[in-house]
mmCIF file of C-alpha atoms in Angstrom:
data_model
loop_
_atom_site.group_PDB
_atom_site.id
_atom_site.type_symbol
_atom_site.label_atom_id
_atom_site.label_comp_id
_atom_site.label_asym_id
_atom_site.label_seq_id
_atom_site.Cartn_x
_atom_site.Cartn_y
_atom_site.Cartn_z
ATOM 1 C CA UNK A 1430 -34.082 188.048 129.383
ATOM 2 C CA UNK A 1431 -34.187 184.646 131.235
ATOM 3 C CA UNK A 1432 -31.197 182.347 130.516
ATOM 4 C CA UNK A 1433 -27.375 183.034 129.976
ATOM 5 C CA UNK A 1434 -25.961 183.000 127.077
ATOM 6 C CA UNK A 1435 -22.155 181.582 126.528
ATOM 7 C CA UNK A 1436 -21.750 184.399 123.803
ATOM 8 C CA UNK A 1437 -21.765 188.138 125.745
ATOM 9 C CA UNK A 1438 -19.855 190.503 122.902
ATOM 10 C CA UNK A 1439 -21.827 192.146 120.912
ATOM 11 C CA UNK A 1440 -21.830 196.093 118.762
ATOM 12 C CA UNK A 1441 -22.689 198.393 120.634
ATOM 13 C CA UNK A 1442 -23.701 200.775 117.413
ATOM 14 C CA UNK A 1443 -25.593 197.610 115.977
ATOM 15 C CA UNK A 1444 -27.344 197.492 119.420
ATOM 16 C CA UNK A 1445 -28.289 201.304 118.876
ATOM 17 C CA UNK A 1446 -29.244 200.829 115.106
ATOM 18 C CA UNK A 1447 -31.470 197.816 116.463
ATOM 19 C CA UNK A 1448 -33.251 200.085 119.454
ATOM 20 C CA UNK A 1449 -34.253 203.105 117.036
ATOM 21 C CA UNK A 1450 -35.677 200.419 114.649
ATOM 22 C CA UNK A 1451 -39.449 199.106 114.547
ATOM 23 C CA UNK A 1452 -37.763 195.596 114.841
ATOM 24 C CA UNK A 1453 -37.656 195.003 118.351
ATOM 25 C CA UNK A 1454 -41.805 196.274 118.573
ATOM 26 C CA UNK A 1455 -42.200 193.897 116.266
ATOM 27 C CA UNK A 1456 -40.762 190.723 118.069
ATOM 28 C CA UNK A 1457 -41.827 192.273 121.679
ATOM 29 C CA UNK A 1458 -45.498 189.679 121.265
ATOM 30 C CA UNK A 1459 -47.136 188.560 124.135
ATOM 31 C CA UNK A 1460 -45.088 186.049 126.357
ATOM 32 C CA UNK A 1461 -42.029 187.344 124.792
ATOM 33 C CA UNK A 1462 -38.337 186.134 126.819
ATOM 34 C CA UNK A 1463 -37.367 189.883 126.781
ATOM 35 C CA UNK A 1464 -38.237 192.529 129.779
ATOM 36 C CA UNK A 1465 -37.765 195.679 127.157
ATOM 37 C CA UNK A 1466 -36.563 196.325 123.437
ATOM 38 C CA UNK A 1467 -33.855 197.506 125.225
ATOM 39 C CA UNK A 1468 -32.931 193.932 125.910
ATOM 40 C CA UNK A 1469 -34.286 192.667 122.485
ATOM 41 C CA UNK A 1470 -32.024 195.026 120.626
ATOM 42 C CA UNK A 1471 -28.767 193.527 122.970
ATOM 43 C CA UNK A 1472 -29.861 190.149 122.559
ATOM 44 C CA UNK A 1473 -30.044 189.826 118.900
ATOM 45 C CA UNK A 1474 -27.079 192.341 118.825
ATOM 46 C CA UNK A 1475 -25.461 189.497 120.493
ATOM 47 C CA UNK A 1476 -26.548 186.579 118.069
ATOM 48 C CA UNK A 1477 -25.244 188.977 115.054
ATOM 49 C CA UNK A 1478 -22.056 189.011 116.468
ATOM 50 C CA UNK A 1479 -21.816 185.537 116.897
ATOM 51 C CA UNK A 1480 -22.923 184.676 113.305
ATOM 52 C CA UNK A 1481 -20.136 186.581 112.132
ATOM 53 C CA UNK A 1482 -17.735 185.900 114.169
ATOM 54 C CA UNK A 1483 -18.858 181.651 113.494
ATOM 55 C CA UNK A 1484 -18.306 182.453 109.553
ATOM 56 C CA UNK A 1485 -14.822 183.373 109.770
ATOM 57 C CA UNK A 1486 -14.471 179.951 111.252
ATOM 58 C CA UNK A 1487 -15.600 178.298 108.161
ATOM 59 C CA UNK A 1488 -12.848 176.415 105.689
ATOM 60 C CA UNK A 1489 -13.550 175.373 102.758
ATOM 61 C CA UNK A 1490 -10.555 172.682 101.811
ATOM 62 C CA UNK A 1491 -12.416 172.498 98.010
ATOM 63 C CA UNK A 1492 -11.311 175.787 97.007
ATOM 64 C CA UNK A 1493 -7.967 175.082 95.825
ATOM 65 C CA UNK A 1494 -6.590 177.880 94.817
ATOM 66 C CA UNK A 1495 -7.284 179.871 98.407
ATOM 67 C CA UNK A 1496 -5.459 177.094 99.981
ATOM 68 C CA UNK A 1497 -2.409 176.231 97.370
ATOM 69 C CA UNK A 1498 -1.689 179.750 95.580
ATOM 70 C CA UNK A 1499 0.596 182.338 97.030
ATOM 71 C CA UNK A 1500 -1.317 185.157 98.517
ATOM 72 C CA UNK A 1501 -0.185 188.846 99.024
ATOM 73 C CA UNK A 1502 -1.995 192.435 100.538
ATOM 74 C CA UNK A 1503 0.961 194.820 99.023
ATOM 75 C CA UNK A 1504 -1.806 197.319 97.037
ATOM 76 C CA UNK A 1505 -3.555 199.315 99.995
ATOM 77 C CA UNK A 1506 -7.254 198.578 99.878
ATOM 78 C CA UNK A 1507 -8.349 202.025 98.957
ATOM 79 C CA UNK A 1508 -6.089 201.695 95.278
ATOM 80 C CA UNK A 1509 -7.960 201.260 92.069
ATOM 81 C CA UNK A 1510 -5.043 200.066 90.335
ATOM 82 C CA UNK A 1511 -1.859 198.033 91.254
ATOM 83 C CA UNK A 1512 1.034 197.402 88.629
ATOM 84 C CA UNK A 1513 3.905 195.031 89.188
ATOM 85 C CA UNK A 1514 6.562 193.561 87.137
ATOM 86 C CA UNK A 1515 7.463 191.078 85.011
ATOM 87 C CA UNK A 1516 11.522 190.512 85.486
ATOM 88 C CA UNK A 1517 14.167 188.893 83.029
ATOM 89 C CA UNK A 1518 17.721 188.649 83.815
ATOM 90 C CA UNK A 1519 20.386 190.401 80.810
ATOM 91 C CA UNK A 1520 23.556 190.531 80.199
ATOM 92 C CA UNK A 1521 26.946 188.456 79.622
ATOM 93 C CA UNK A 1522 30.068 187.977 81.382
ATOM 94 C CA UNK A 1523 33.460 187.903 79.621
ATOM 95 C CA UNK A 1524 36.891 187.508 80.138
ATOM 96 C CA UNK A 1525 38.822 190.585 80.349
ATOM 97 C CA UNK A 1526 42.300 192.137 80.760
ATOM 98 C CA UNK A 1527 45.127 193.556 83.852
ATOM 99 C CA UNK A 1528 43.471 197.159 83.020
ATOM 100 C CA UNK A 1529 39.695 197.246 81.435
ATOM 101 C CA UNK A 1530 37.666 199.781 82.344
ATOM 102 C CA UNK A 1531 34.091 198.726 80.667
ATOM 103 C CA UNK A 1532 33.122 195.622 82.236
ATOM 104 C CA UNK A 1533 29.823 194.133 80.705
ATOM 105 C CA UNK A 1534 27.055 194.995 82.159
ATOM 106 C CA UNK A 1535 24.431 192.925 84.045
ATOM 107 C CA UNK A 1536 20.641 193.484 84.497
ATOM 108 C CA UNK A 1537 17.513 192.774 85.460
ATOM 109 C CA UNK A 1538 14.900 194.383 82.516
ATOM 110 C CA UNK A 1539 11.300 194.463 84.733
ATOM 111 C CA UNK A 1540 8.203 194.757 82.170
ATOM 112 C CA UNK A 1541 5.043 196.580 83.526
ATOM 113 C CA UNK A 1542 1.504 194.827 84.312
ATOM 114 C CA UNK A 1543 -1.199 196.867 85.452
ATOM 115 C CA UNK A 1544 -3.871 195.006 87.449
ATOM 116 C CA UNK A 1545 -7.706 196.713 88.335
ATOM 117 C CA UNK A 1546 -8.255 196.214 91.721
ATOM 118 C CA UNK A 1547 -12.426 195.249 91.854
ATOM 119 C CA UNK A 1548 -14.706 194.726 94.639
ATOM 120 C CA UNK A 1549 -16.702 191.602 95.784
ATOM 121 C CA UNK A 1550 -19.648 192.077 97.154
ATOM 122 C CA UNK A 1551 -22.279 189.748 98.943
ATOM 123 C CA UNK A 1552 -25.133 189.806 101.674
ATOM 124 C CA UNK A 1553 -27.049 188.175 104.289
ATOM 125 C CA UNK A 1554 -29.722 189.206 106.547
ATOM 126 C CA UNK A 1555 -32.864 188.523 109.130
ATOM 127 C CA UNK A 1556 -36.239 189.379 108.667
ATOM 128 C CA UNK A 1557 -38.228 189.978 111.663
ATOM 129 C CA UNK A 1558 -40.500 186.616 111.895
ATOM 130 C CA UNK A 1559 -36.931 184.884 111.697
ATOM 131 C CA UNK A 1560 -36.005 186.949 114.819
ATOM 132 C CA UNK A 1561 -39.327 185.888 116.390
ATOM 133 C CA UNK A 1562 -39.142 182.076 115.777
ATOM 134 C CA UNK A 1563 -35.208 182.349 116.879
ATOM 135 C CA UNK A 1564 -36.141 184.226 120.305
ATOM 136 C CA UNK A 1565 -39.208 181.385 120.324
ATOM 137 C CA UNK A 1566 -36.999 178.386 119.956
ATOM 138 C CA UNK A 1567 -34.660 179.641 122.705
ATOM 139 C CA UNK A 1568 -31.940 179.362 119.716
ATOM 140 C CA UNK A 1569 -29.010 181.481 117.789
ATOM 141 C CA UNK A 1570 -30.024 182.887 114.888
ATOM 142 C CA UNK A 1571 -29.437 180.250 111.719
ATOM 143 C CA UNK A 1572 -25.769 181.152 111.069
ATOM 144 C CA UNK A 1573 -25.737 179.236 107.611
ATOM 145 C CA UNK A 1574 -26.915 182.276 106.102
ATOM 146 C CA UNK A 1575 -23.724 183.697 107.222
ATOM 147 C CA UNK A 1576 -21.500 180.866 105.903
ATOM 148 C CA UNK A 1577 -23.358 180.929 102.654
ATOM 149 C CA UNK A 1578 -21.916 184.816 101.991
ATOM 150 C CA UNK A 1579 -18.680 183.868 103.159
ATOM 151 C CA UNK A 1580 -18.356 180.670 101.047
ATOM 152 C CA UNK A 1581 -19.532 182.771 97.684
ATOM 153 C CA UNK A 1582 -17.784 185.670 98.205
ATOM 154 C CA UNK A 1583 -14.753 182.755 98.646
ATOM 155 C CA UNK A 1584 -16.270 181.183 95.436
ATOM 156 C CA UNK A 1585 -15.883 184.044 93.656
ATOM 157 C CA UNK A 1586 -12.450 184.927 94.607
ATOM 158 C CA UNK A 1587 -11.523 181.040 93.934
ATOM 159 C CA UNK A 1588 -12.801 181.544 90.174
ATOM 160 C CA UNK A 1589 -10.978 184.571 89.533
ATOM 161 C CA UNK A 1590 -7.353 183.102 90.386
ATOM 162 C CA UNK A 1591 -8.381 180.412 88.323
ATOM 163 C CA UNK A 1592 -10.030 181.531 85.195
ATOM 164 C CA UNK A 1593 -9.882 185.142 85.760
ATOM 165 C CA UNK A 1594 -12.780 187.593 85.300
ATOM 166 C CA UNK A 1595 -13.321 188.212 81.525
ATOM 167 C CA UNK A 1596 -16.286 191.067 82.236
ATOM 168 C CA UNK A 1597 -13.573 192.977 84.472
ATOM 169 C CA UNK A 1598 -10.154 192.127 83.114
ATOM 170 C CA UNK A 1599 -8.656 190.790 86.242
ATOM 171 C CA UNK A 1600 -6.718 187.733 85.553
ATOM 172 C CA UNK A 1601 -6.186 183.944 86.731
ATOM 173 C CA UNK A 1602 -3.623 181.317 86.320
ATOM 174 C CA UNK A 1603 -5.453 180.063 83.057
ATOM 175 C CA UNK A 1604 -6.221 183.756 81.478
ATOM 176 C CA UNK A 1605 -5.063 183.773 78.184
ATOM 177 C CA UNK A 1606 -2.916 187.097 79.099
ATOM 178 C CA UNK A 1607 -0.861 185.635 81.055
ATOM 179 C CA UNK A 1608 1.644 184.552 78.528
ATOM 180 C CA UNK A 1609 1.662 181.403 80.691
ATOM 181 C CA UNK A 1610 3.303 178.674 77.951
ATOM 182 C CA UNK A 1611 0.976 175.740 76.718
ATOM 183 C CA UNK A 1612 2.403 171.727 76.966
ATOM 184 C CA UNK A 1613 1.591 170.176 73.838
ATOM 185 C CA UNK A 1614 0.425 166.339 74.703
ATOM 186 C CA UNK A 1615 1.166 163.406 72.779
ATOM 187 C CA UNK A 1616 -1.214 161.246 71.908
ATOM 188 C CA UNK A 1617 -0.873 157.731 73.217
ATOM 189 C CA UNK A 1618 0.361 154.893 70.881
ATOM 190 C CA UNK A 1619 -2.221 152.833 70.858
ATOM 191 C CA UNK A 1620 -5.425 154.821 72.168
ATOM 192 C CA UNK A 1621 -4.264 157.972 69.974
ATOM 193 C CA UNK A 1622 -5.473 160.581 72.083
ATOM 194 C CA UNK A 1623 -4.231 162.615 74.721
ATOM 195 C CA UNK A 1624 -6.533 161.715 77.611
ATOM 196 C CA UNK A 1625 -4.909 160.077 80.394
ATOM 197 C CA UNK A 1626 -7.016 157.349 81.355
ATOM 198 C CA UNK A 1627 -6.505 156.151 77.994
ATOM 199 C CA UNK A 1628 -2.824 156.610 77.977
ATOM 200 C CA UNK A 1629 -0.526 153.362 79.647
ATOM 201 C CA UNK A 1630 1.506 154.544 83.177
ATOM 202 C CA UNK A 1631 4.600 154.838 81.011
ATOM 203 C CA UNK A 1632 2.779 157.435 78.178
ATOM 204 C CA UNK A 1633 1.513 159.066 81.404
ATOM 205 C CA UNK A 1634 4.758 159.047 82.903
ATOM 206 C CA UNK A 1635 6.345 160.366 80.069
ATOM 207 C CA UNK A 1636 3.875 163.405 79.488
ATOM 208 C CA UNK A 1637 4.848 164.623 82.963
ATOM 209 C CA UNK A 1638 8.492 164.450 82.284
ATOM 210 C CA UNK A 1639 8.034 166.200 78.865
ATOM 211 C CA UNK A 1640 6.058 169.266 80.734
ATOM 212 C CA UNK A 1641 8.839 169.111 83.531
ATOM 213 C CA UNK A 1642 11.634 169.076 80.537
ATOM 214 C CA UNK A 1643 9.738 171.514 78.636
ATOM 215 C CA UNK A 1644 10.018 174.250 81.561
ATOM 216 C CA UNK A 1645 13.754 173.043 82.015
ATOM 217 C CA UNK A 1646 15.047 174.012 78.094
ATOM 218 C CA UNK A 1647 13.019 177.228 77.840
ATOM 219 C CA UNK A 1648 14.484 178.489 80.997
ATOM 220 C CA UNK A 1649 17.854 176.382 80.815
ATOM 221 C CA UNK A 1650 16.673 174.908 83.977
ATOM 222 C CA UNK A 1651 16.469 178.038 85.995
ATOM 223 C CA UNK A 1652 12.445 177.604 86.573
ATOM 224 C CA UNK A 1653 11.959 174.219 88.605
ATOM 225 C CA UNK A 1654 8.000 173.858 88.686
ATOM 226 C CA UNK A 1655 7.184 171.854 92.396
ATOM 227 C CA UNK A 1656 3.707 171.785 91.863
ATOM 228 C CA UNK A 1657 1.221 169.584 89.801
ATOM 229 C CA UNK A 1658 -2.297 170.243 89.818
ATOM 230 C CA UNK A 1659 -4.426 167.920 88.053
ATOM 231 C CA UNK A 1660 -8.212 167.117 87.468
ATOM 232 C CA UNK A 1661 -10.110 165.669 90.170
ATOM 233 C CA UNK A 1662 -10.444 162.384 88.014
ATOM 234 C CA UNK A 1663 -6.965 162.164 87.089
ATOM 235 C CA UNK A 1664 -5.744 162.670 90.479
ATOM 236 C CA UNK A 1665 -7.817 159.664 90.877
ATOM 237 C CA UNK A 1666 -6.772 157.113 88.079
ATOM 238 C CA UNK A 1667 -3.257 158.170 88.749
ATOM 239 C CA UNK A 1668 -3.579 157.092 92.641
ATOM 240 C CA UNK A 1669 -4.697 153.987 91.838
ATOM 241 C CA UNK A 1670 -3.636 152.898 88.669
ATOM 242 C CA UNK A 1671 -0.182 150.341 89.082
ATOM 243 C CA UNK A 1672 3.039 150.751 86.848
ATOM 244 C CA UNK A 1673 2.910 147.608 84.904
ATOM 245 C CA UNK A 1674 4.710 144.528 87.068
ATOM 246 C CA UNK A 1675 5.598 146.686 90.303
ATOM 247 C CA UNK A 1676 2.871 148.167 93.160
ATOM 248 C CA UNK A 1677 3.670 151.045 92.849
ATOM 249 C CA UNK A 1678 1.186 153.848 91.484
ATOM 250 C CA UNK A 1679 1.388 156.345 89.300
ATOM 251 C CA UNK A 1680 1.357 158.996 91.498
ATOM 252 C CA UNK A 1681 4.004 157.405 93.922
ATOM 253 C CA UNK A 1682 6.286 157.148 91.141
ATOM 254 C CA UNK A 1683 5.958 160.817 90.180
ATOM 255 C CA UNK A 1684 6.481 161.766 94.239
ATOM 256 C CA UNK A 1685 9.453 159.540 94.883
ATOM 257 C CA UNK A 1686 11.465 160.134 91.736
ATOM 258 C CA UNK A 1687 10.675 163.337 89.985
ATOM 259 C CA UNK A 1688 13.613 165.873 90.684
ATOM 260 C CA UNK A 1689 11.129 169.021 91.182
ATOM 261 C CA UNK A 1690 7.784 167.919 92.139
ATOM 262 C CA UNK A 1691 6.971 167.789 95.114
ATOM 263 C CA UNK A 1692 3.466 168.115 95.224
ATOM 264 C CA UNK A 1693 0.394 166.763 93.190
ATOM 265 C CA UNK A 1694 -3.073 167.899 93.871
ATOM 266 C CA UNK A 1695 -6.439 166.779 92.935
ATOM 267 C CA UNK A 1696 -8.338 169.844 91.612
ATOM 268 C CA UNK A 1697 -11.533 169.754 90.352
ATOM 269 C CA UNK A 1698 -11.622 173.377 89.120
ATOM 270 C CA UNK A 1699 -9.730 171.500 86.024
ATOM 271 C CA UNK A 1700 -12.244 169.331 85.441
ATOM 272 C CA UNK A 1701 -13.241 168.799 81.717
ATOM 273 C CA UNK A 1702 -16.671 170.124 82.939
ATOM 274 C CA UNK A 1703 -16.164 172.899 85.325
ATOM 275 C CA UNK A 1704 -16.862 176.246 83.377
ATOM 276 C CA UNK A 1705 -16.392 178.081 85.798
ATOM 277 C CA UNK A 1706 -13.110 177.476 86.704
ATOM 278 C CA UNK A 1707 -11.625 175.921 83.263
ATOM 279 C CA UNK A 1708 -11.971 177.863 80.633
ATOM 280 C CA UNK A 1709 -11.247 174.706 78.098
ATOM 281 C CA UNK A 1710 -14.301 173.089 79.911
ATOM 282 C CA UNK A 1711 -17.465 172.349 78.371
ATOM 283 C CA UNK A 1712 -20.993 170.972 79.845
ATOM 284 C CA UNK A 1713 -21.476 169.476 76.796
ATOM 285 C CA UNK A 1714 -19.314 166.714 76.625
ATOM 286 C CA UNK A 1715 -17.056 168.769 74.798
ATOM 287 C CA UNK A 1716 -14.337 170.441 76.740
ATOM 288 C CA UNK A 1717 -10.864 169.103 78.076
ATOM 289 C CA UNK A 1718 -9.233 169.022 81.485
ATOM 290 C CA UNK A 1719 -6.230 170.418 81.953
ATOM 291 C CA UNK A 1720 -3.174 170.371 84.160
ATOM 292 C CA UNK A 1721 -1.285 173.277 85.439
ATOM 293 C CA UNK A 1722 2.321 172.927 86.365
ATOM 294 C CA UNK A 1723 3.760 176.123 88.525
ATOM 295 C CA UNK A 1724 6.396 176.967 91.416
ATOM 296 C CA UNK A 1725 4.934 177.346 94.393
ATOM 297 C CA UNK A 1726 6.581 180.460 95.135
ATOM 298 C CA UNK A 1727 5.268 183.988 96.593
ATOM 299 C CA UNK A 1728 8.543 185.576 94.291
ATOM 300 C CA UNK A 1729 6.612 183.554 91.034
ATOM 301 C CA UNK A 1730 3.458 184.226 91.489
ATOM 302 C CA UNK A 1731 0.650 185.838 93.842
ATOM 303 C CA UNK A 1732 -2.763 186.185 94.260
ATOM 304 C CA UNK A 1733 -3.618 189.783 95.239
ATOM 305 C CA UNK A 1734 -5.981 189.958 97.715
ATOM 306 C CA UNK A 1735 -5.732 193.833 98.963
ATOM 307 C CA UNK A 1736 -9.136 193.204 101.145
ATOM 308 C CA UNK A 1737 -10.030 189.969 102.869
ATOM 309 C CA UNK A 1738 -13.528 189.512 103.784
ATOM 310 C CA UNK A 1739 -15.309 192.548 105.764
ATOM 311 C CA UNK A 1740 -18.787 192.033 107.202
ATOM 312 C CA UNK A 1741 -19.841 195.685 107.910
ATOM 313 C CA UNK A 1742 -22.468 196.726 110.682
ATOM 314 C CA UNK A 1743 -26.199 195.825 109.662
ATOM 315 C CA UNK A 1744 -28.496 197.887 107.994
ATOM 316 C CA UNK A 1745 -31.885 198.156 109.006
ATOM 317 C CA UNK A 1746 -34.711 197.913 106.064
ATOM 318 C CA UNK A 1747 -38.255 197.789 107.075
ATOM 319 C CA UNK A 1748 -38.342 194.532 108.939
ATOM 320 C CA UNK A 1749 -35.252 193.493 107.958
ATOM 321 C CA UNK A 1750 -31.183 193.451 109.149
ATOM 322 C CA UNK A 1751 -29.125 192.864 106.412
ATOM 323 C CA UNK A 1752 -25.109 192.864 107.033
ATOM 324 C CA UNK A 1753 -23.099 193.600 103.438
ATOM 325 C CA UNK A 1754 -20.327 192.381 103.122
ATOM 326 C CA UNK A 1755 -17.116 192.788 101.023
ATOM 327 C CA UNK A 1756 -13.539 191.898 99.491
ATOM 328 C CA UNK A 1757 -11.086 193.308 97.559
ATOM 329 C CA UNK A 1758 -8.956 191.109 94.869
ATOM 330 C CA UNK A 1759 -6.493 192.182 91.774
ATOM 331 C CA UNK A 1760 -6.438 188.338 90.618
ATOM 332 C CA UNK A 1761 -2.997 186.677 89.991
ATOM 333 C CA UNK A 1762 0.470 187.938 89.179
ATOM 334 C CA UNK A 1763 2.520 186.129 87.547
ATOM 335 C CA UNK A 1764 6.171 187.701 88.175
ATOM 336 C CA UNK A 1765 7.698 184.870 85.919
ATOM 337 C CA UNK A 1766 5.401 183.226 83.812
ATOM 338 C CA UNK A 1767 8.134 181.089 82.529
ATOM 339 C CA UNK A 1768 7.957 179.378 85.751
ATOM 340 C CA UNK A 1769 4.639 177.898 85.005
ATOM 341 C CA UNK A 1770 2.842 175.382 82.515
ATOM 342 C CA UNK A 1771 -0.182 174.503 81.328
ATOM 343 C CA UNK A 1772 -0.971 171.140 79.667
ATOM 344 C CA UNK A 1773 -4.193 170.846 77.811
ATOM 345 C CA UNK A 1774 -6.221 167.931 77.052
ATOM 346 C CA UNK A 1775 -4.966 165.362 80.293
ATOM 347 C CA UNK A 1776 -9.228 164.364 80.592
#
């Protein structure tokens, strides 16, 4: 092989399942870079272990819920099932006498969930004119193929702790199971709807308190909800938009003086148009957006993620490598749903 490469690791086994394949015959053409398919089957066992190693590299800041939601790997990736609990304190203290003997008693009363634990699966692979034109070129083999299976299979996971997974039963921050409660919005005084960029900064001001306050009386202020998600066009209008005679925003106001939140983000999974994500959404025209109000809190809530992202050794088909790939997710808990809120109708 003339050159050197930067990138020297590669699998030994893939190198193996690459030598006793009619791939490297098949690249070995006249004025080929490679002295043997000995070498052909290291080199390209080489630029597979580079692609994968690249796609782990990959962020993708647009998936909210990967990067904001709590994420836990209690259920051992071999489980089909994982339960956890729902908790609520009980009890009452009293005032007793010099000599009692049956002091109340105090608890915590846990309710079962049971969560399916389901697989993700995704693939890429290289056919053998691909290896050709690579080893031609002098270049790595196109990693974006490799990035595309990481960002769906990171797609898919994002959807799920959103919206849940209706087909399979596993469950997302906006699954109607959740018992999560709903805000009911006001509609503004003089546009008489609900949507925010209809709404003054006061009337939007005041729907934020009322979801805070809601969460406050049902809970008699034990749940303290730090984070405000919000559609992507919200987030917007909100940055922008003045209070009436000062310069400061919307959003500023919310961030300086709100007692609990701490944090607003711009989401576009709550878009009135993303179906995917929102299930309230409609490409029609007719859906809403909605906002979603929770604790950002691993004791709250978690998404379950028992297997991150495995790329397992490639499989030879024909003239073709393909590496599968796979993930493991339960969806979201919600410990304390009381700790959350979601507002519908905000766009």
């Amino acid at each position: 092989m003339r050159g050197k490469r930067k990138h020297t690791h590669y699998n030994a086994a893939e190198a193996r399942t690459l030598a006793a394949s009619s791939i490297p015959a098949a690249i070995m053409t006249e004025g080929t870079r490679f002295d043997s398919e000995e070498q052909t089957s290291v080199f390209f066992a080489r630029e597979l272990d580079y692609v994968k190693s690249k796609s782990y590299d990959v962020q993708y800041p647009e998936l909210t819920a990967l990067n904001l939601f709590p994420q836990t790997s209690e259920a051992d990736e071999g489980a089909e099932y994982i339960t956890y609990y729902t908790y609520d304190d009980t009890g009452v203290a009293q005032i007793i006498d010099n000599y009692s003997n049956d002091l109340p008693r105090a608890d915590v009363i846990g309710k079962p969930s049971h969560a399916e634990i389901k697989s993700i699966g995704v693939s890429y692979g290289y056919s053998a004119q691909e290896m050709r034109a690579s080893r031609l070129a002098g270049k790595s083999l196109d990693s974006r193929k490799a990035t595309s299976a990481r960002k769906q299979n990171d797609r898919k996971t994002n959807t799920i702790a959103w919206r849940g997974d209706e087909e399979t039963g596993l469950m997302g921050v906006l699954s109607d199971g959740q018992d999560i409660p709903i805000y009911t919005i006001g509609e503004g005084a003089t546009s008489g709807n609900t949507l925010w960029k209809e709404k003054t900064a006061d009337e939007i001001l005041a729907d934020v308190n009322g979801m805070a306050a809601q969460v406050a009386k049902t809970t008699k202020n034990v749940e303290r909800p730090d984070t405000l998600c919000v559609p992507a066009d919200v987030y917007m209008d909100i940055s922008t938009r003045r209070i009436e005679d000062t310069s400061t925003t919307v959003l500023s106001f919310i961030l300086e003086h709100s007692p609990y939140i701490k944090n607003v983000i711009s989401t576009a999974e709550l878009d009135a148009d993303s179906v995917e994500t929102n299930p309230y959404a409609a490409e029609d025209g007719t859906g809403v957006g909605v906002a979603f109000l929770f604790t950002n809190d691993v004791e709250k809530m978690s998404l379950e993620i028992p297997m991150y992202y495995k790329q397992y050794p490639i499989q030879v088909r024909n003239l073709e490598t393909v590496v599968p790939c796979e993930s493991r997710v339960a969806g979201v808990m919600m410990y304390y749903p009381m700790s959350a809120l979601i507002a519908v109708g905000v766009s």
